[in-house]
Tab-separated table of C-alpha atoms (C1' of nucleotides) in Angstrom:
chain	number	residue	atom	x	y	z
A	1	MET	CA	199.571	-7.648	-99.221
A	2	GLU	CA	202.091	-8.235	-96.584
A	3	THR	CA	205.589	-7.727	-97.929
A	4	VAL	CA	207.389	-6.201	-95.222
A	5	SER	CA	209.612	-8.912	-93.492
A	6	LEU	CA	209.729	-9.939	-90.009
A	7	GLN	CA	213.373	-8.451	-89.847
A	8	GLN	CA	211.872	-5.292	-90.996
A	9	ARG	CA	209.194	-5.002	-88.525
A	10	VAL	CA	211.441	-6.115	-85.706
A	11	TRP	CA	213.892	-3.324	-86.390
A	12	GLN	CA	210.835	-0.736	-86.501
A	13	VAL	CA	209.697	-1.722	-83.136
A	14	VAL	CA	213.257	-2.045	-81.449
A	15	SER	CA	213.925	1.531	-82.920
A	16	GLU	CA	210.969	2.757	-80.675
A	17	VAL	CA	212.036	1.364	-77.108
A	18	PRO	CA	212.917	4.746	-75.507
A	19	GLU	CA	216.479	5.435	-73.535
A	20	GLY	CA	215.933	3.964	-69.905
A	21	LYS	CA	213.578	1.446	-70.853
A	22	ILE	CA	213.800	-1.982	-71.775
A	23	ALA	CA	211.557	-4.728	-73.658
A	24	SER	CA	211.277	-8.405	-73.622
A	25	TYR	CA	212.019	-10.532	-76.870
A	26	GLY	CA	208.522	-11.898	-76.731
A	27	GLN	CA	207.009	-8.320	-76.333
A	28	ILE	CA	209.091	-7.105	-79.449
A	29	ALA	CA	207.591	-10.308	-81.487
A	30	THR	CA	204.105	-9.560	-80.349
A	31	LEU	CA	204.281	-5.723	-81.461
A	32	ALA	CA	205.983	-6.913	-84.599
A	33	GLY	CA	202.970	-8.919	-85.481
A	34	ALA	CA	204.231	-12.447	-84.608
A	35	PRO	CA	203.266	-13.270	-80.875
A	36	ARG	CA	205.255	-16.350	-80.566
A	37	ALA	CA	208.303	-15.479	-82.303
A	38	ALA	CA	210.492	-14.526	-79.618
A	39	ARG	CA	213.351	-16.655	-80.692
A	40	GLN	CA	213.573	-14.927	-83.852
A	41	VAL	CA	213.765	-11.621	-82.279
A	42	GLY	CA	217.093	-12.750	-80.872
A	43	GLN	CA	218.138	-14.358	-83.956
A	44	ILE	CA	217.397	-11.140	-86.081
A	45	LEU	CA	219.265	-8.928	-83.264
A	46	SER	CA	222.474	-11.359	-83.608
A	47	ARG	CA	222.492	-10.395	-87.032
A	48	LEU	CA	222.482	-6.585	-86.871
A	49	PRO	CA	224.990	-5.018	-88.950
A	50	SER	CA	227.942	-3.836	-86.673
A	51	ASP	CA	227.153	-0.168	-87.955
A	52	SER	CA	223.440	-0.314	-86.855
A	53	ARG	CA	222.302	2.377	-84.517
A	54	LEU	CA	219.307	0.279	-83.189
A	55	PRO	CA	219.057	0.192	-79.270
A	56	TRP	CA	219.554	-3.642	-79.067
A	57	HIS	CA	220.873	-3.566	-75.596
A	58	ARG	CA	217.316	-2.544	-74.464
A	59	ILE	CA	215.881	-5.962	-75.196
A	60	LEU	CA	216.122	-8.517	-72.305
A	61	ASN	CA	214.297	-12.118	-71.582
A	62	ALA	CA	210.924	-12.206	-70.074
A	63	LYS	CA	212.772	-12.201	-66.465
A	64	GLY	CA	214.445	-9.028	-67.216
A	65	GLN	CA	217.870	-10.802	-67.401
A	66	ILE	CA	220.520	-10.251	-69.993
A	67	SER	CA	220.236	-13.146	-72.614
A	68	PHE	CA	224.150	-14.075	-72.606
A	69	PRO	CA	226.483	-15.990	-70.417
A	70	ASP	CA	227.271	-14.082	-67.047
A	71	ASP	CA	231.103	-14.186	-67.784
A	72	SER	CA	231.007	-13.226	-71.452
A	73	GLU	CA	232.149	-9.646	-73.015
A	74	ALA	CA	228.663	-9.374	-74.469
A	75	TYR	CA	226.887	-9.671	-71.264
A	76	ARG	CA	229.127	-6.957	-69.706
A	77	ARG	CA	228.963	-4.634	-72.526
A	78	GLN	CA	224.884	-4.848	-72.742
A	79	LYS	CA	224.816	-4.277	-69.120
A	80	GLN	CA	227.001	-1.473	-69.134
A	81	LEU	CA	225.045	0.362	-72.010
A	82	LEU	CA	221.849	-0.171	-69.826
A	83	GLU	CA	223.490	1.206	-66.573
A	84	SER	CA	224.773	4.255	-68.404
A	85	GLU	CA	220.936	5.054	-69.329
A	86	GLY	CA	220.246	4.706	-65.617
A	87	VAL	CA	218.683	1.176	-65.421
A	88	VAL	CA	219.832	-0.375	-62.191
A	89	PHE	CA	220.638	-4.307	-61.880
A	90	MET	CA	219.692	-6.394	-58.947
A	91	ASN	CA	221.205	-10.181	-58.812
A	92	ARG	CA	221.680	-10.017	-62.415
A	93	ARG	CA	217.993	-8.884	-63.354
A	94	VAL	CA	216.125	-5.404	-63.845
A	95	SER	CA	212.695	-4.739	-62.135
A	96	LEU	CA	210.248	-5.312	-65.121
A	97	GLN	CA	207.959	-3.285	-62.960
A	98	GLN	CA	210.305	-0.063	-63.068
A	99	TYR	CA	211.818	-0.621	-66.446
A	100	GLN	CA	209.682	-2.184	-68.858
A	101	TRP	CA	208.469	-0.114	-71.780
A	102	GLN	CA	204.883	0.569	-72.094
A	103	PRO	CA	204.186	1.075	-75.831
B	1	DT	C1'	216.775	-31.322	-99.795
B	2	DC	C1'	216.833	-32.692	-94.607
B	3	DC	C1'	218.727	-31.656	-90.085
B	4	DT	C1'	220.170	-28.700	-86.560
B	5	DT	C1'	220.849	-24.689	-83.997
B	6	DG	C1'	219.656	-20.752	-81.649
B	7	DA	C1'	220.272	-13.053	-77.881
B	8	DC	C1'	213.253	-16.957	-76.240
B	9	DG	C1'	208.756	-18.028	-73.794
B	10	DG	C1'	204.744	-20.222	-72.052
B	11	DA	C1'	202.479	-24.193	-70.324
B	12	DG	C1'	202.842	-28.333	-67.578
B	13	DA	C1'	204.719	-31.518	-64.362
C	1	DA	C1'	212.242	-23.046	-57.821
C	2	DT	C1'	213.719	-26.322	-61.730
C	3	DC	C1'	213.056	-28.925	-65.888
C	4	DT	C1'	210.944	-30.632	-70.287
C	5	DC	C1'	208.362	-29.791	-74.392
C	6	DC	C1'	207.361	-27.345	-78.225
C	7	DG	C1'	206.230	-23.263	-81.393
C	8	DC	C1'	208.339	-20.358	-84.779
C	9	DC	C1'	211.464	-19.513	-88.520
C	10	DA	C1'	216.197	-18.084	-90.909
C	11	DA	C1'	221.172	-19.877	-91.771
C	12	DG	C1'	224.383	-22.957	-92.383
C	13	DG	C1'	225.953	-27.763	-92.931
DNA sequence: TCCTTGACGGAGA
DNA sequence: ATCTCCGCCAAGG
């Protein structure tokens, strides 16, 4: 019986993304058992409690870009968190080849 | 209830 | 490279 919510599975998978690595919304959705629910992953992360310790900043879109407007505070915060872990941005995107998490 | 709105993504055109 | 269409589904009006 599947009683665990998608939210719980997403939280679990996101918690496994290691420092210095990134994963896409779609990748998290697939690993959480909902292959085409990338959109929900974003929705779930947007509702994380403020005291959450989940590494939400390690989740980028499928192109390796941050999913916030380039000029937003959220964009700068996420980018700073990733750079502090050694992730390098080139033209507002990261190299999936180098940084994508391989579970 | 019904409708809209998203931190998305893959397939087509 | 760019754009539209649609799936998925929880929240809020």
